[in-house]
Amino acid sequence: MIRIDSRQMVIVGLCASIVAAMCTVAVAEPQAMSVVASTEPQPAEQPRIVTMTFRPQAAAQPALRYTLLPDLLDQTPGNALPLYFLAIDLMENQEGAKMDAFGNSLIESLKKPLAELASSDEIRSLLERHHEVLAQVTLAARRETCVWDLPVREQGIHMPLPSLTRFRTLARLVALQARLQIAEGRNADACRTVQTGLAMARHMGQGPTLISALVAVAMAELTLDRVAELIQNTDAPNLYWALTDLPQSFIDARTPMQFEKSILYLTFPQLRNLADAALTPEQAQALSDEIVRILDSRETGWNARLAAAAVAIKVYPIAKQHLVSLGYTPERMEAMPVQQTILLYWLDQYTRSRDEMFKWFSVPYWQAAEGLRAAEAKLAENPDRLLNPCIALLPSLRKAHLRTTMPDRSIAALRCIEAVRLHAAAHDGRPPTQLDDITLVPIPIDPITGAPFRYEVNGNQILLEGPAPVDGSPKDGLRYEMTLTQ
Amino acid sequence: MQDETPLTPAERELEAALAALQPAVPAMDRDALMFRAGRASARNRMLPWRLATAALALALTTSLAIRPEPRTVERIVRVPAETPRIDSMYALARASFPTGETGTATQSSYLRVRDDVLAQGADALPRPPVGTVTDTEPVPEVRRVLDTPSQRRWQFFGL
């Protein structure tokens, strides 16, 4: 019998391992990965495509019989926000720990075909279960004001935000209700629910931050998609004038932009009078450390202090020269602590860059886009920005302006579609060969491009398209592929 | 059967001489000798394995050192054409120093959420914590809260 002791076992095992390694090396074909970056759109990055089938329909009589925001006569005095929070509370009480699953089920339900909704007892049961939630939201949407009253001035960037995700869940619940009403052919009820959804979006847009404005955009788009579904119904009213009656900038981002513009001084009030402040070197250093800590740094240890010292050595001569060019006297510069000099330089740099961008926000996007692009490129090319932590406060204004303009584009596109229905109703069901043929009502331009929407007709097939902005994402494009039936 | 013949004087002298002899101390301990013999036999058995291991190790090293040129596999990665985010690279100055003690992360969460939502849309909002309500109690209605025994007494009187 062959006996193998432990040493032999070790040697044998080592041999086997080497053989296995050699086999692996022999089998594995040597490869090198060459990664080629391509900006060609992926299949997933296509423009947003909406497929529709609709019928000609003349304008409603009276012209503003239908409105898509609550009329003044339907509104009640008071603040909507407490009622929204009550609705959220009711919803969370109803769903408990299943809140996330409930939110996901709403998202899935919004994707189902309308015909499937009409026959779904599950959807009816869900809406019935939340009838009190919907009642409170309906009341809230008809309040005259929505005052968020958040501690913006007291806390600035440290201000806690309410859970905006729950507001989106409310918006999806309202959208589902609208879908069921559309599926059941209850056009008037669906119009009233669309009013609720769009009013909610406007209320969200009255929040103080850019985040709330962006959530408002998502809520508005969700509801405007219901309008696109509604006008496909048999005997659906023509909503051209209802859409035209909506505010020109549906999500007014002026208040959030004021917050973003003032955010540095709201968060660090002591910066407002820094030029006149007689800070000690320790005070100036402490202020600078706090700014860096909050805006940019994740570390507070010795290496962060070393880095700050290195930055100060590099920036101080530049800062001093810059302030002298602004009119600071040499005597004043000598008396000023090093860190205060650097802070003043940072503030001036930040303010100039900020204003170069924010000035464009008051201009329509299609006119502002190039200016914003140039301002952002100029900032990106400036090497001095690398050492200024205040730059982190600047959002991508071009994106913010684009996003907040998207609902206006959707509204303009839907107006064009309703104008086509109007024209067809007056011309024996024939669509216009081009948008300029429509004389009954004004045709809006695309607020993203400043140009008319692309319109093509082939028999009863109609294409209406708003392209993605230059050097934007393809998914920012919008395309309606429509069939006009009788 | 034993030989009973008496020894001659010469044989008796030889016998005495031999009896006086002391056995010499062996140069090698027996036990040690047996051990070394056994080890030698095992070494012999291990030698082929050792030679084989050395040869395989040499072959492996050679094959790793002398690899053919890798075949280039091109993989296209599609990236969105977007303007790079503009943010402060103040951390660039910090990166040149070795990592040391670190404090707590203090960068504003508002800025992070804002920029995430700008880049990815409202779906980038942080999810709220799952509610702690485990039983679906209805929100108490004012009427039910006020429905005390004394209240019911007044109702009996139609008040």
XYZ file of C-alpha atoms in Angstrom:
645
model
C 0.000 0.000 0.000
C 1.408 3.344 -0.873
C 1.598 5.686 2.059
C 1.846 9.426 1.512
C 2.948 11.530 4.432
C 2.084 15.197 5.038
C 5.155 16.599 3.312
C 4.403 14.640 0.241
C 0.844 15.888 0.377
C 2.129 19.461 0.382
C 4.418 18.881 -2.545
C 1.737 17.056 -4.497
C -0.750 19.815 -3.807
C 1.710 22.439 -4.939
C 2.300 20.561 -8.179
C -1.406 20.298 -8.820
C -1.870 24.036 -8.244
C 0.883 24.914 -10.668
C -0.590 22.611 -13.289
C -3.995 24.227 -12.825
C -2.474 27.684 -13.128
C -0.679 26.723 -16.286
C -3.861 25.374 -17.770
C -5.669 28.593 -16.966
C -2.962 30.710 -18.510
C -2.884 28.540 -21.589
C -6.653 28.696 -22.069
C -7.165 32.393 -21.336
C -6.583 34.293 -24.500
C -4.680 37.439 -23.797
C -6.907 40.418 -24.487
C -6.605 44.111 -24.113
C -9.687 46.273 -23.798
C -9.821 49.345 -25.877
C -12.653 51.617 -24.849
C -13.944 53.983 -27.446
C -16.257 56.669 -26.167
C -19.066 57.385 -28.534
C -21.698 60.080 -28.287
C -24.063 58.302 -30.640
C -27.445 57.966 -28.941
C -28.114 54.644 -27.315
C -31.396 52.937 -28.080
C -32.579 54.036 -24.640
C -31.692 57.679 -25.299
C -34.337 58.501 -27.809
C -36.600 61.501 -27.687
C -39.768 61.126 -25.693
C -42.275 59.637 -28.135
C -46.019 59.935 -27.627
C -48.304 57.921 -29.892
C -51.809 59.271 -30.327
C -54.994 58.726 -32.273
C -57.508 61.550 -32.313
C -60.490 62.968 -34.119
C -61.295 66.409 -35.439
C -63.062 68.583 -32.895
C -64.226 72.164 -33.081
C -63.586 74.638 -30.298
C -65.727 74.327 -27.187
C -68.583 76.736 -26.678
C -68.296 78.927 -24.747
C -64.585 79.103 -25.552
C -63.396 78.741 -21.957
C -65.948 76.154 -20.985
C -63.066 73.895 -20.016
C -60.119 75.114 -17.979
C -57.094 73.188 -16.820
C -56.484 75.140 -13.610
C -59.093 75.831 -10.930
C -61.055 78.952 -11.725
C -61.113 81.808 -9.213
C -64.752 80.960 -8.495
C -63.723 77.418 -7.575
C -60.916 78.511 -5.301
C -61.096 79.041 -1.571
C -58.981 81.301 0.604
C -56.249 79.729 2.619
C -52.989 77.856 2.446
C -52.935 74.581 0.550
C -49.861 73.116 2.237
C -51.442 71.794 5.461
C -54.023 69.928 3.396
C -51.306 68.342 1.258
C -49.519 67.187 4.412
C -52.821 65.845 5.756
C -53.314 63.897 2.538
C -49.790 62.477 2.838
C -50.474 61.539 6.445
C -53.683 59.742 5.442
C -51.891 57.951 2.646
C -49.075 56.779 4.928
C -51.554 55.655 7.557
C -53.404 53.661 4.920
C -50.321 51.968 3.487
C -48.070 51.791 6.549
C -44.866 49.871 5.910
C -46.018 49.099 2.359
C -45.626 52.688 1.265
C -42.772 51.950 -1.139
C -44.654 49.059 -2.725
C -47.704 51.291 -3.045
C -45.638 53.946 -4.810
C -44.257 51.356 -7.219
C -47.738 49.984 -7.920
C -48.858 53.484 -8.882
C -45.936 53.824 -11.295
C -46.834 50.490 -12.897
C -50.520 51.362 -13.116
C -49.703 54.581 -14.933
C -48.019 52.566 -17.683
C -50.948 50.232 -18.321
C -53.130 50.698 -21.397
C -56.292 52.669 -20.736
C -58.487 49.779 -21.816
C -56.929 47.625 -19.124
C -57.642 50.249 -16.482
C -61.311 50.440 -17.397
C -61.775 46.775 -16.564
C -59.584 46.714 -13.482
C -61.364 46.246 -10.184
C -57.981 46.435 -8.514
C -57.486 50.025 -9.654
C -60.980 51.000 -8.568
C -60.397 49.388 -5.217
C -57.107 51.231 -4.791
C -58.692 54.577 -5.573
C -61.634 53.841 -3.309
C -59.251 52.961 -0.503
C -57.674 56.393 -0.904
C -60.811 58.383 -1.556
C -60.184 60.561 1.518
C -56.627 61.255 0.351
C -57.960 62.354 -3.033
C -60.619 64.479 -1.365
C -58.016 66.380 0.644
C -55.765 66.847 -2.397
C -58.728 68.157 -4.400
C -59.443 70.696 -1.668
C -55.774 71.661 -1.381
C -55.441 72.225 -5.124
C -58.242 74.766 -4.917
C -56.727 76.833 -2.156
C -55.682 80.281 -3.371
C -52.139 80.068 -2.036
C -49.483 77.556 -1.110
C -47.152 79.097 1.438
C -44.225 76.825 2.228
C -42.869 79.046 4.993
C -39.565 77.177 5.193
C -36.661 78.687 7.235
C -34.837 79.922 4.154
C -33.425 83.101 5.663
C -32.608 81.553 8.994
C -30.881 78.428 7.721
C -29.981 78.825 4.065
C -28.343 75.720 2.744
C -28.884 73.885 6.038
C -32.636 74.134 5.699
C -34.249 70.677 5.919
C -36.567 69.839 3.073
C -39.895 68.087 3.431
C -40.270 64.753 1.714
C -40.981 65.837 -1.831
C -41.132 62.198 -2.885
C -44.452 61.876 -1.076
C -45.819 64.779 -3.085
C -44.889 62.922 -6.230
C -46.763 59.896 -4.929
C -49.815 62.095 -4.388
C -49.455 63.406 -7.941
C -49.324 59.848 -9.278
C -52.462 58.940 -7.341
C -54.269 61.912 -8.876
C -52.949 60.973 -12.324
C -54.243 57.424 -11.880
C -57.658 58.781 -10.983
C -57.604 60.896 -14.141
C -56.617 57.884 -16.223
C -59.493 55.813 -14.916
C -61.917 58.648 -15.639
C -60.492 58.984 -19.155
C -60.746 55.222 -19.660
C -64.402 55.342 -18.605
C -65.123 58.236 -20.969
C -65.867 60.681 -18.149
C -64.263 63.656 -19.879
C -65.607 66.381 -17.592
C -64.476 64.517 -14.457
C -61.085 63.934 -16.036
C -60.786 67.660 -16.776
C -61.475 68.452 -13.141
C -58.850 65.941 -12.001
C -56.340 67.414 -14.442
C -57.027 70.776 -12.793
C -56.086 69.190 -9.466
C -52.850 67.745 -10.882
C -51.728 70.944 -12.574
C -52.622 73.071 -9.547
C -50.574 70.732 -7.355
C -47.631 71.189 -9.711
C -47.947 74.959 -9.539
C -48.124 74.815 -5.750
C -44.978 72.700 -5.651
C -43.301 75.238 -7.925
C -43.972 77.917 -5.332
C -41.500 76.192 -3.022
C -38.322 78.143 -2.302
C -35.732 75.796 -3.773
C -34.632 74.644 -7.195
C -35.325 71.073 -6.067
C -39.007 71.853 -5.511
C -39.167 73.561 -8.921
C -37.736 70.451 -10.584
C -40.238 68.228 -8.759
C -42.971 70.605 -9.916
C -41.790 70.083 -13.496
C -42.098 66.311 -13.098
C -45.612 66.667 -11.641
C -46.689 69.012 -14.433
C -45.381 66.671 -17.144
C -47.170 63.739 -15.469
C -50.469 65.608 -15.634
C -49.964 67.011 -19.149
C -49.563 63.421 -20.343
C -53.129 62.896 -19.088
C -54.265 65.789 -21.271
C -52.705 64.001 -24.243
C -54.722 60.896 -23.297
C -57.906 62.846 -22.703
C -58.012 64.484 -26.131
C -57.910 61.031 -27.748
C -61.253 60.058 -26.285
C -64.321 59.880 -28.449
C -66.126 63.225 -28.154
C -63.199 64.613 -26.241
C -63.512 68.405 -26.078
C -61.039 70.589 -27.907
C -58.766 71.997 -25.228
C -56.875 74.539 -27.359
C -58.146 77.551 -25.427
C -57.915 75.739 -22.080
C -54.238 75.095 -22.829
C -53.699 78.621 -24.101
C -55.242 79.951 -20.887
C -52.460 78.355 -18.823
C -49.682 80.655 -17.525
C -46.915 81.444 -20.033
C -44.204 80.101 -17.691
C -46.135 77.271 -16.150
C -43.516 76.645 -13.474
C -42.345 80.078 -12.432
C -38.833 79.456 -11.157
C -38.139 83.037 -10.157
C -38.430 82.364 -6.408
C -36.156 79.278 -6.460
C -33.648 81.182 -8.560
C -33.620 84.001 -6.020
C -32.781 81.402 -3.377
C -29.995 79.906 -5.479
C -28.610 83.364 -6.237
C -28.577 84.343 -2.559
C -27.655 80.981 -1.112
C -24.087 81.887 -0.113
C -25.160 84.924 1.882
C -28.172 83.152 3.389
C -25.883 80.402 4.650
C -23.018 82.693 5.758
C -24.644 86.024 6.700
C -21.324 87.376 7.947
C -20.138 87.568 4.344
C -22.553 90.354 3.487
C -20.410 93.021 5.156
C -17.059 91.289 4.893
C -15.399 94.199 3.079
C -16.040 96.496 6.039
C -15.513 93.941 8.777
C -12.409 94.215 10.936
C -11.713 90.539 11.412
C -8.820 89.149 13.363
C -6.678 86.575 11.565
C -8.256 83.855 13.702
C -11.781 84.986 12.886
C -11.000 85.142 9.183
C -9.421 81.704 9.264
C -12.368 80.223 11.157
C -14.827 81.704 8.654
C -12.821 80.411 5.728
C -12.555 76.943 7.274
C -16.316 76.850 7.795
C -17.009 77.831 4.207
C -14.664 75.182 2.856
C -16.052 72.563 5.232
C -19.661 73.161 4.279
C -19.273 73.773 0.567
C -16.528 71.496 -0.547
C -14.424 69.624 1.954
C -15.246 66.305 3.486
C -12.308 66.286 5.805
C -11.530 68.368 8.827
C -8.246 66.800 9.828
C -4.661 67.917 9.591
C -4.359 67.171 5.900
C -7.255 69.516 5.174
C -5.489 72.249 7.120
C -2.298 71.597 5.202
C -4.210 71.845 1.975
C -5.799 75.096 3.080
C -2.371 76.505 3.850
C -1.082 75.493 0.425
C -4.066 77.129 -1.238
C -3.566 80.291 0.792
C 0.071 80.530 -0.281
C -0.927 80.243 -3.916
C -4.058 82.397 -3.847
C -2.999 85.255 -1.559
C -0.808 87.119 -4.076
C -3.513 86.782 -6.729
C -6.192 87.894 -4.277
C -4.171 90.889 -3.148
C -3.530 92.023 -6.711
C -7.193 91.588 -7.604
C -8.449 93.636 -4.659
C -5.967 96.405 -5.447
C -7.409 96.475 -8.972
C -10.862 96.911 -7.377
C -9.644 100.005 -5.533
C -8.436 98.661 -2.203
C -5.550 100.773 -0.958
C -2.207 99.135 -0.154
C -2.530 100.307 3.457
C -5.868 98.608 3.777
C -4.476 95.452 2.219
C -1.572 95.369 4.670
C -3.935 95.686 7.627
C -6.262 92.963 6.375
C -5.710 89.364 7.501
C -4.536 87.049 4.759
C -7.634 84.865 4.919
C -9.989 87.841 4.761
C -8.192 88.984 1.612
C -8.657 85.546 0.111
C -12.329 85.463 1.136
C -13.002 88.808 -0.519
C -11.310 87.576 -3.672
C -13.405 84.385 -3.628
C -16.589 86.370 -3.128
C -15.826 88.664 -6.013
C -14.949 85.752 -8.297
C -18.079 83.893 -7.260
C -20.363 86.907 -7.673
C -19.091 87.710 -11.156
C -19.445 84.090 -12.322
C -22.842 83.752 -10.686
C -24.269 86.898 -12.251
C -22.899 85.977 -15.701
C -25.173 82.945 -15.532
C -28.160 84.140 -13.561
C -28.712 87.149 -15.798
C -29.839 84.743 -18.513
C -32.587 83.186 -16.450
C -34.941 86.070 -17.134
C -34.582 85.491 -20.872
C -36.615 82.776 -22.647
C -34.629 79.562 -22.847
C -34.260 79.583 -26.598
C -32.602 83.006 -26.403
C -30.667 82.264 -23.203
C -29.229 78.870 -24.112
C -26.210 80.129 -26.021
C -25.390 82.756 -23.402
C -25.629 80.182 -20.618
C -23.473 77.753 -22.545
C -20.817 80.425 -23.083
C -20.907 81.487 -19.423
C -20.492 77.907 -18.231
C -17.674 77.265 -20.692
C -15.886 80.431 -19.611
C -16.092 79.372 -15.984
C -14.897 75.869 -16.785
C -11.844 77.257 -18.576
C -10.851 79.570 -15.731
C -8.169 77.797 -13.676
C -8.720 80.113 -10.691
C -12.112 78.520 -10.083
C -10.355 75.335 -8.998
C -9.375 76.889 -5.710
C -12.616 78.694 -4.915
C -15.014 76.585 -2.829
C -17.901 79.003 -3.420
C -18.076 77.839 -7.041
C -19.638 74.589 -5.765
C -22.807 76.562 -5.055
C -23.442 77.285 -8.715
C -25.916 74.854 -10.252
C -25.980 74.097 -13.932
C -28.179 77.030 -14.859
C -28.528 75.866 -18.423
C -30.015 72.568 -17.270
C -32.203 74.267 -14.703
C -33.576 76.677 -17.312
C -34.137 73.837 -19.773
C -35.945 71.660 -17.244
C -38.240 74.395 -16.016
C -39.143 75.232 -19.632
C -40.129 71.662 -20.509
C -43.766 71.945 -19.346
C -44.114 75.053 -21.520
C -42.916 73.004 -24.496
C -45.451 70.259 -23.740
C -48.239 72.817 -23.464
C -47.195 74.463 -26.747
C -47.092 71.096 -28.515
C -50.538 70.148 -27.222
C -51.844 73.519 -28.400
C -50.522 72.714 -31.878
C -52.252 69.334 -31.790
C -55.549 70.898 -30.720
C -55.131 73.495 -33.463
C -54.795 70.617 -35.958
C -58.049 69.108 -34.596
C -59.741 72.514 -34.952
C -58.514 72.888 -38.535
C -59.550 69.342 -39.450
C -63.012 69.903 -37.977
C -63.409 72.968 -40.236
C -61.989 71.238 -43.335
C -63.909 67.961 -43.672
C -61.562 66.074 -41.422
C -58.434 66.903 -43.424
C -55.328 67.893 -41.478
C -53.335 70.963 -42.525
C -50.413 70.246 -44.850
C -48.322 72.600 -42.748
C -48.861 74.478 -39.493
C -48.927 77.816 -41.334
C -52.165 76.672 -43.013
C -53.941 76.983 -39.665
C -55.554 80.423 -39.464
C -58.319 79.785 -36.944
C -56.020 80.111 -33.944
C -52.434 81.246 -33.310
C -49.783 78.545 -33.479
C -47.203 78.674 -30.696
C -43.491 78.246 -31.277
C -41.356 75.701 -29.478
C -40.068 77.557 -26.386
C -36.926 75.395 -26.360
C -35.773 76.237 -29.886
C -37.620 79.491 -30.554
C -38.726 77.992 -33.873
C -41.932 76.334 -35.042
C -42.358 72.683 -34.220
C -41.406 70.323 -36.997
C -44.644 69.208 -38.639
C -45.072 66.534 -41.267
C -48.240 64.954 -42.590
C -48.589 61.876 -44.732
C -52.217 61.071 -45.401
C -53.725 60.816 -41.947
C -50.362 60.244 -40.252
C -49.031 63.308 -38.543
C -45.674 63.978 -36.945
C -45.065 66.867 -34.578
C -41.582 67.172 -33.186
C -39.523 69.428 -30.938
C -35.846 68.493 -31.217
C -33.423 68.128 -28.314
C -31.458 71.292 -27.663
C -27.972 71.623 -29.113
C -25.455 69.525 -27.091
C -28.295 68.357 -24.879
C -29.455 64.823 -24.279
C -31.512 63.151 -27.064
C -34.144 62.289 -24.477
C -34.867 66.005 -24.149
C -36.471 65.828 -27.577
C -40.243 65.447 -27.924
C -42.102 63.671 -30.716
C -45.805 63.098 -31.230
C -46.684 60.383 -33.748
C -50.371 60.796 -34.488
C -53.160 59.296 -36.513
C -56.147 61.420 -37.429
C -59.339 59.384 -37.680
C -62.925 60.382 -38.339
C 24.024 -30.853 22.383
C 26.676 -28.746 24.206
C 30.344 -29.426 23.732
C 31.634 -30.500 27.199
C 35.335 -30.625 26.172
C 37.366 -28.579 28.697
C 39.221 -25.492 27.355
C 42.966 -25.659 26.842
C 45.173 -23.201 28.731
C 45.552 -21.160 25.599
C 41.802 -21.094 25.109
C 41.271 -20.083 28.721
C 43.767 -17.260 28.275
C 41.935 -16.118 25.142
C 38.653 -16.320 27.021
C 40.009 -14.070 29.805
C 41.411 -11.626 27.305
C 38.133 -11.419 25.462
C 36.210 -10.995 28.711
C 38.436 -8.083 29.653
C 37.545 -6.266 26.483
C 35.034 -3.441 26.806
C 32.679 -2.773 23.870
C 33.688 0.405 22.047
C 31.186 3.325 22.086
C 29.600 3.303 18.645
C 30.252 6.377 16.543
C 26.548 6.513 15.737
C 23.567 5.966 17.907
C 21.458 3.138 16.608
C 18.232 5.039 16.874
C 19.765 7.947 15.058
C 21.049 5.611 12.414
C 17.626 4.092 11.837
C 16.101 7.569 11.627
C 18.600 8.730 9.097
C 18.140 5.603 7.064
C 14.409 6.149 7.005
C 14.781 9.792 6.089
C 17.131 8.957 3.294
C 14.663 6.531 1.860
C 11.865 9.175 2.045
C 14.098 11.796 0.440
C 14.611 9.526 -2.373
C 10.873 9.067 -2.754
C 10.293 12.894 -2.630
C 12.974 13.736 -5.124
C 10.878 13.096 -8.242
C 8.055 15.272 -6.867
C 10.433 18.071 -6.060
C 11.969 17.905 -9.494
C 8.513 17.916 -11.046
C 7.412 20.910 -8.978
C 10.515 22.867 -9.885
C 10.073 22.074 -13.547
C 6.410 23.110 -13.518
C 7.179 26.312 -11.653
C 9.836 27.171 -14.179
C 7.446 26.438 -17.032
C 4.717 28.590 -15.474
C 7.089 31.486 -14.926
C 8.314 31.230 -18.491
C 4.790 31.135 -19.915
C 3.811 34.190 -17.915
C 6.908 36.069 -18.920
C 6.700 35.239 -22.590
C 3.074 35.988 -23.511
C 2.021 36.723 -27.043
C 0.841 40.238 -27.839
C -2.704 40.695 -26.531
C -5.487 40.740 -29.071
C -7.146 44.076 -28.886
C -10.852 43.879 -28.260
C -12.627 47.092 -29.033
C -15.596 47.889 -26.893
C -17.639 50.931 -27.675
C -18.907 52.736 -24.651
C -21.580 55.292 -25.348
C -21.452 58.338 -23.181
C -23.894 61.221 -23.089
C -22.696 64.413 -24.710
C -23.149 66.757 -21.802
C -21.374 69.804 -20.590
C -19.121 68.812 -17.703
C -20.478 69.763 -14.339
C -18.860 72.879 -13.056
C -17.922 72.550 -9.457
C -15.106 73.567 -7.281
C -12.089 71.331 -7.431
C -10.725 72.714 -4.210
C -10.248 69.083 -3.235
C -7.604 68.878 -5.943
C -5.288 70.778 -3.646
C -6.087 68.407 -0.805
C -5.479 65.325 -2.914
C -1.745 66.025 -3.105
C -1.400 65.358 0.605
C -1.397 61.879 2.097
C -4.535 60.774 3.799
C -4.476 61.397 7.459
C -7.019 61.856 10.138
C -10.375 62.550 8.749
C -13.279 64.293 10.273
C -16.900 63.788 9.500
C -18.291 64.373 6.030
C -19.918 67.763 6.117
C -20.624 68.723 2.506
C -24.116 70.074 2.195
C -26.708 67.431 1.363
C -28.853 70.125 -0.284
C -26.169 70.674 -2.925
C -25.817 66.944 -3.539
C -29.568 66.377 -3.897
C -29.988 69.481 -6.042
C -27.268 68.496 -8.473
C -28.468 64.873 -8.607
C -32.016 65.972 -9.414
C -30.725 68.387 -12.059
C -28.683 65.667 -13.696
C -31.063 62.728 -13.365
C -34.520 64.162 -12.822
C -36.919 63.958 -9.906
C -36.334 60.193 -9.590
C -33.009 61.054 -7.937
C -34.824 62.416 -4.899
C -33.816 60.553 -1.761
C -36.435 58.088 -0.667
C -38.067 58.888 2.649
C -37.600 56.339 5.415
C -40.218 53.619 5.538
C -42.954 54.733 7.881
C -42.955 53.413 11.399
C -46.705 52.911 11.322
C -47.139 49.179 11.362
C -50.824 48.970 12.030
C -53.180 50.848 9.763
C -55.083 52.805 12.335
C -57.389 55.352 10.841
C -56.600 58.983 11.487
C -58.940 59.872 14.346
C -61.834 61.980 13.236
C -62.817 64.924 15.400
C -66.335 63.553 15.801
C -65.108 60.223 17.125
C -62.656 61.856 19.521
C -65.414 64.056 20.946
C -67.873 61.170 21.222
C -67.495 60.924 25.007
C -70.220 59.472 27.292
C -71.236 63.011 28.367
C -71.504 64.027 24.728
C -73.750 61.087 24.018
C -75.964 62.144 26.949
C -76.495 65.546 25.392
C -77.225 63.899 22.059
C -79.976 61.899 23.778
C -81.601 65.212 24.580
C -81.174 66.294 20.970
C -78.406 68.747 21.708
